[in-house]
Amino acid sequence: MILVAGGAGYIGSHAVIELYNKGYDVLIADNFSNSSPSVLDKLELITGKRFDHITVDLCDLEELKKRTKEYKLSGVIHFAAYKSVGESVSNPLKYYANNLQSLVNSLKLCKERDIRNFVFSSSCTVYGNPNQIPVTEKSKIGKAESPYGKSKVISEEIIQDYHHTHPISICNLRYFNPIGAHESGLIGDYPDGKPNNLLPFVTQVAAGVRDTLSVFGDDYDTHDGTCLRDYIHVVDLAKAHVNAIEYNVKNEGKHSIFNLGTGKGVSVLDLIKTFEKVNNVPINYEIVSRRPGDVEAIFADCHKAKTDLNWIAELNLSKMLTSAWKFQQNILK
Ligand code: UD1
């Protein structure tokens, strides 16, 4: 059985489905701090299975140990973390306390229960503002601009140090920009309050929940002046976690790092225009000044994931944008 810490969250819930599709038993652990228990119902509607779940704060080690005791765990996928860059700047201690303690506790659980298969949610944010794109796993770790970003850099260091003394199998997955939703339209990215990330903002403007999208800067050194990102469908990303679990079984004791993206740089305006076209809905937007801390351009070199994990992103930008729009429309029903 695989423990999915943060399994009710945006990426975690999609990973639960892909694990289930490949025949894995799953135990979801979540405190629903940034997700809803209704996700468990949605997962049941999608798969026909009611997943085992425990409501637990990963920062509470004793509770985590107690609540997982009865389950035979062979692996842990650790998603449980806060992810708002802006909030991390205004409340850094909240981010360090939660994101680091929950990771330490997941590793302590592995140690105590002799679980030797660990997958961690990292981020391309660890590359900071890269000197060269695309970035490979060997690219230099950059200067993280936010406590959120720093919490990912420190988390990777914690994992590396742990692996030094306890050489279990570990995959450290560096996500680029996950967007989109499950094809059912039942689960997706559902931010609490005003969205920080681009696509949830776009879908809310499309739905009339918000008036105008602010495009942060059009004077970058890119083809249309707006920032470039590597947007990846959350379902593709979720599938990579199953490959990582399998890779860990075959590569006992190895600590590996993988970029997960499509390898394509898409600008903010490219994304808006494609959204309008594939969904046939206009987006009201205005160009405003740059957002502090934004990286001009980043996209992934994903060769390592292809060769070693036997994984590539299969779903294109249109699929990402139509699925996200379907999910947004379902929220309003
Ligand atoms: C950042 C991190 C990513 C992290 C994510 C968590 C980097 C390179 N990426 O993503 O690792 O997982 O935060 O939230 O550090 N934009 C607008 N208007 C908006 C919102 C965004 O123009 O209202 C633009 C941004 O300027 C950026 C692009 O859209 O160019 C994507 O922004 P966003 O979705 O917030 O993701 P990142 O900042 O790339």
XYZ file of C-alpha atoms and ligand atoms in Angstrom:
372
model
C 0.000 0.000 0.000
C 1.236 3.485 -0.907
C 0.754 6.345 1.552
C -0.153 9.493 -0.389
C 0.510 12.400 1.956
C -1.569 15.306 0.675
C -3.672 12.904 -1.394
C -6.752 15.153 -1.426
C -4.826 18.050 -2.977
C -4.607 19.081 -6.604
C -1.738 16.873 -7.773
C -2.123 14.261 -5.021
C -5.724 13.436 -5.956
C -4.781 12.904 -9.596
C -1.896 10.674 -8.508
C -4.293 8.568 -6.410
C -6.325 7.822 -9.563
C -3.249 6.834 -11.565
C -1.979 4.602 -8.763
C -5.394 2.958 -8.582
C -5.420 2.501 -12.390
C -2.152 0.584 -12.090
C -3.484 -1.654 -9.340
C -1.928 -0.029 -6.277
C -3.644 0.140 -2.906
C -3.629 3.689 -1.622
C -3.924 5.294 1.784
C -4.698 9.019 1.571
C -3.432 11.198 4.428
C -4.596 14.800 4.425
C -5.623 17.472 6.907
C -7.761 19.234 4.272
C -6.033 22.536 5.047
C -5.988 23.398 1.350
C -8.406 20.813 -0.009
C -11.867 19.466 0.705
C -13.060 16.110 2.050
C -15.479 16.152 -0.909
C -12.492 15.187 -3.075
C -12.808 11.694 -1.545
C -16.363 11.490 -2.916
C -15.193 12.705 -6.308
C -12.437 10.085 -6.363
C -15.074 7.463 -5.606
C -17.265 8.732 -8.460
C -14.317 8.537 -10.857
C -12.888 5.161 -9.823
C -15.811 3.441 -8.120
C -13.549 2.939 -5.099
C -13.767 4.506 -1.661
C -10.123 5.016 -0.767
C -8.810 4.425 2.713
C -8.035 7.782 4.239
C -6.875 9.317 7.469
C -7.408 12.930 8.474
C -4.069 13.845 9.948
C -1.715 16.803 10.079
C 1.619 15.513 8.776
C 3.320 17.837 11.259
C 1.939 15.700 14.100
C 4.325 12.733 14.093
C 2.699 10.804 16.946
C -0.707 11.030 15.298
C 0.780 10.082 11.933
C 2.428 6.998 13.427
C -0.702 6.031 15.334
C -3.102 6.444 12.423
C -0.941 4.578 9.912
C -0.088 1.685 12.254
C -2.696 -0.736 10.948
C -1.656 -0.322 7.289
C 1.108 -2.252 5.586
C 2.963 0.507 3.732
C 5.516 -0.143 1.008
C 5.963 3.436 -0.239
C 5.285 7.080 0.514
C 4.539 9.870 -1.955
C 4.937 13.163 -0.156
C 2.815 15.981 -1.607
C 1.742 17.622 1.658
C 2.947 21.234 1.488
C 1.728 24.796 1.185
C 2.305 26.232 -2.288
C 1.382 29.890 -2.507
C 4.476 31.912 -3.355
C 2.884 35.224 -2.280
C 1.608 33.901 1.039
C 5.024 32.435 1.774
C 6.538 35.916 1.470
C 4.047 37.430 3.928
C 4.077 34.442 6.310
C 7.448 32.676 5.921
C 7.371 30.785 9.228
C 4.085 29.143 8.298
C 5.813 27.772 5.179
C 9.033 26.665 6.832
C 7.201 25.068 9.780
C 4.717 23.159 7.669
C 6.667 22.238 4.554
C 9.804 21.134 6.403
C 8.249 19.466 9.457
C 5.805 17.441 7.384
C 8.650 16.193 5.176
C 10.811 15.299 8.199
C 7.880 13.382 9.678
C 7.250 11.450 6.461
C 10.918 10.435 6.467
C 10.755 9.520 10.168
C 7.784 7.309 9.379
C 9.814 5.635 6.627
C 12.643 5.079 9.064
C 10.473 3.656 11.817
C 8.438 1.428 9.513
C 11.341 0.497 7.238
C 9.573 1.902 4.164
C 12.178 1.982 1.408
C 10.353 3.736 -1.442
C 9.921 7.524 -1.264
C 8.754 10.048 -3.859
C 8.959 13.777 -3.212
C 7.143 16.713 -4.871
C 9.769 19.246 -5.721
C 9.578 22.134 -8.138
C 11.400 23.866 -10.963
C 11.479 26.803 -8.574
C 14.740 25.297 -7.237
C 16.495 26.481 -10.431
C 15.706 30.129 -9.626
C 16.376 32.364 -12.630
C 18.331 29.927 -14.830
C 21.387 30.989 -16.844
C 20.513 28.542 -19.586
C 17.274 26.976 -20.826
C 16.136 24.283 -21.065
C 17.248 23.295 -17.566
C 18.535 19.788 -16.910
C 18.687 18.067 -13.548
C 22.366 19.051 -13.501
C 21.626 22.774 -13.887
C 22.707 24.866 -10.955
C 20.295 25.272 -8.062
C 19.462 28.969 -8.183
C 18.608 31.593 -5.648
C 15.029 30.890 -4.616
C 13.077 34.139 -4.496
C 10.466 33.136 -1.918
C 10.223 31.140 1.309
C 8.099 28.684 -0.683
C 10.962 28.216 -3.143
C 13.518 28.035 -0.345
C 11.417 25.404 1.433
C 11.744 23.220 -1.698
C 15.523 23.760 -1.886
C 15.924 22.930 1.817
C 13.598 19.923 1.452
C 15.815 18.532 -1.290
C 18.833 18.989 0.978
C 17.074 17.273 3.885
C 16.286 14.322 1.620
C 19.855 14.147 0.371
C 21.211 14.154 3.930
C 18.725 11.502 4.994
C 19.664 9.343 2.033
C 23.310 9.594 3.015
C 22.664 7.686 6.232
C 19.579 5.728 5.109
C 20.028 4.767 1.446
C 16.425 3.961 0.570
C 15.045 4.453 -2.962
C 14.077 8.088 -3.509
C 12.762 9.993 -6.520
C 12.770 13.722 -6.275
C 10.367 15.063 -8.908
C 10.816 18.650 -10.056
C 7.486 19.770 -11.481
C 7.294 22.569 -13.975
C 3.867 24.313 -14.155
C 1.070 21.796 -13.547
C -2.290 22.833 -15.005
C -5.464 21.172 -16.286
C -7.844 18.768 -14.648
C -9.095 15.186 -14.765
C -11.155 14.473 -17.893
C -14.253 13.897 -15.739
C -14.169 17.557 -14.749
C -14.701 16.442 -11.138
C -11.291 17.261 -9.676
C -8.862 20.037 -10.527
C -7.037 23.044 -9.168
C -9.419 24.793 -6.799
C -7.617 27.623 -5.013
C -9.044 29.046 -1.841
C -9.862 32.715 -2.529
C -8.152 34.777 -5.198
C -5.950 32.573 -7.386
C -2.220 33.289 -7.571
C -1.494 30.966 -10.469
C -2.265 31.864 -14.042
C -4.725 29.240 -15.248
C -7.180 29.286 -12.300
C -7.291 33.061 -12.787
C -7.929 32.653 -16.527
C -10.786 30.176 -15.965
C -12.373 32.447 -13.332
C -12.262 35.419 -15.733
C -13.741 33.221 -18.474
C -16.540 32.221 -16.108
C -17.228 35.826 -15.071
C -16.176 35.212 -11.454
C -13.468 37.882 -11.930
C -13.451 40.844 -14.312
C -9.934 41.128 -15.660
C -6.779 39.069 -15.773
C -3.618 41.049 -15.096
C -0.765 39.929 -17.327
C 2.384 40.617 -15.346
C 4.726 42.373 -17.771
C 5.123 42.368 -21.565
C 8.684 43.679 -21.676
C 10.552 40.423 -21.094
C 13.079 39.185 -23.620
C 10.724 36.566 -25.128
C 8.876 36.274 -28.480
C 5.905 38.367 -27.289
C 7.383 40.001 -24.205
C 5.530 37.829 -21.649
C 7.124 35.145 -19.454
C 7.712 31.626 -20.718
C 6.757 28.576 -18.692
C 6.603 24.839 -19.246
C 2.943 23.996 -18.591
C 2.280 20.319 -17.977
C -1.031 18.456 -17.745
C -1.657 17.325 -14.173
C -2.710 13.862 -15.415
C 0.658 13.382 -17.169
C 2.363 14.571 -14.014
C 0.307 12.182 -11.874
C 1.320 9.252 -14.076
C 4.996 10.043 -13.537
C 4.517 9.275 -9.827
C 3.527 5.703 -10.609
C 6.616 5.371 -12.817
C 8.707 6.788 -9.967
C 7.337 4.243 -7.484
C 8.171 1.462 -9.967
C 11.600 2.934 -10.699
C 12.351 2.968 -6.978
C 11.508 -0.725 -6.681
C 13.902 -1.566 -9.527
C 16.661 0.766 -8.324
C 17.021 -0.121 -4.694
C 18.840 2.470 -2.622
C 19.163 5.015 -5.417
C 18.404 8.719 -5.005
C 17.302 10.221 -8.339
C 16.109 13.599 -9.514
C 13.783 14.128 -12.486
C 12.445 17.167 -14.302
C 8.797 16.752 -15.244
C 7.602 19.054 -17.993
C 6.871 19.008 -21.708
C 10.087 20.712 -22.779
C 8.147 23.539 -24.435
C 8.166 27.199 -23.416
C 4.692 28.767 -23.621
C 4.163 32.483 -23.001
C 1.352 34.005 -20.959
C -0.186 35.446 -24.140
C 0.199 32.095 -25.987
C -1.737 30.464 -23.184
C -4.500 33.085 -23.165
C -4.910 32.970 -26.963
C -4.984 29.169 -27.048
C -7.531 29.141 -24.214
C -9.786 31.535 -26.147
C -9.486 29.454 -29.299
C -9.997 25.950 -27.925
C -12.786 26.907 -25.540
C -14.355 29.589 -27.713
C -14.583 32.042 -24.827
C -12.972 35.496 -24.606
C -10.568 36.472 -21.833
C -10.594 40.049 -20.681
C -6.998 40.924 -19.831
C -4.741 43.919 -19.364
C -0.973 44.253 -19.280
C 0.287 45.466 -15.914
C 3.779 45.771 -14.451
C 6.012 42.787 -13.780
C 5.311 40.639 -10.688
C 8.313 40.815 -8.347
C 10.257 37.577 -8.238
C 8.960 36.219 -11.561
C 11.439 34.261 -13.641
C 11.624 35.448 -17.269
C 11.726 32.063 -18.965
C 12.073 28.464 -17.869
C 11.332 25.111 -19.446
C 12.546 21.603 -18.909
C 14.939 19.237 -20.531
C 13.009 16.016 -19.871
C 15.346 13.488 -21.471
C 16.269 11.902 -18.162
C 12.624 11.179 -17.291
C 12.136 9.670 -20.751
C 15.192 7.439 -20.588
C 15.125 6.369 -16.957
C 11.495 6.681 -15.874
C 10.107 5.688 -19.270
C 7.807 8.710 -19.038
C 6.908 11.530 -21.394
C 4.148 14.126 -21.267
C 1.447 13.073 -23.734
C -1.319 15.645 -23.351
C -1.011 18.928 -25.254
C -1.828 22.502 -24.264
C -5.343 22.289 -25.779
C -6.160 19.302 -23.569
C -4.814 21.163 -20.532
C -6.976 24.188 -21.261
C -10.206 22.396 -22.211
C -10.045 20.170 -19.124
C -9.427 23.147 -16.829
C -12.388 24.964 -18.363
C -14.633 21.922 -17.945
C -13.635 21.728 -14.274
C -14.296 25.445 -13.737
C -17.757 25.148 -15.296
C -18.547 22.183 -13.027
C -17.629 24.219 -9.939
C -20.296 26.777 -10.848
C -23.038 24.189 -11.426
C 5.728 29.361 -9.413
C 6.914 28.453 -9.412
C 6.452 27.014 -9.364
C 5.532 26.802 -8.202
C 4.360 27.743 -8.334
C 3.489 27.595 -7.110
C 8.848 29.286 -10.634
C 9.537 29.378 -11.977
N 7.684 28.629 -10.626
O 5.133 29.201 -10.644
O 7.549 26.175 -9.245
O 5.082 25.481 -8.164
O 4.834 29.079 -8.376
O 2.413 28.475 -7.154
O 9.312 29.755 -9.628
N 0.738 35.360 -14.397
C 0.050 36.460 -14.859
N -1.086 36.830 -14.211
C -1.583 36.149 -13.136
C -0.877 35.018 -12.669
C 0.302 34.658 -13.311
O 0.464 37.122 -15.823
O -2.619 36.559 -12.592
C 1.960 34.949 -15.096
C 3.207 34.969 -14.213
O 3.823 36.212 -14.284
C 4.022 33.848 -14.870
C 2.982 32.880 -15.412
O 1.778 33.605 -15.474
O 4.728 34.368 -15.950
C 2.785 31.662 -14.524
O 2.574 32.108 -13.193
P 2.073 31.138 -12.045
O 0.941 30.302 -12.526
O 1.863 31.939 -10.810
O 3.265 30.120 -11.860
P 4.828 30.413 -11.599
O 5.036 31.702 -10.933
O 5.545 30.127 -12.864
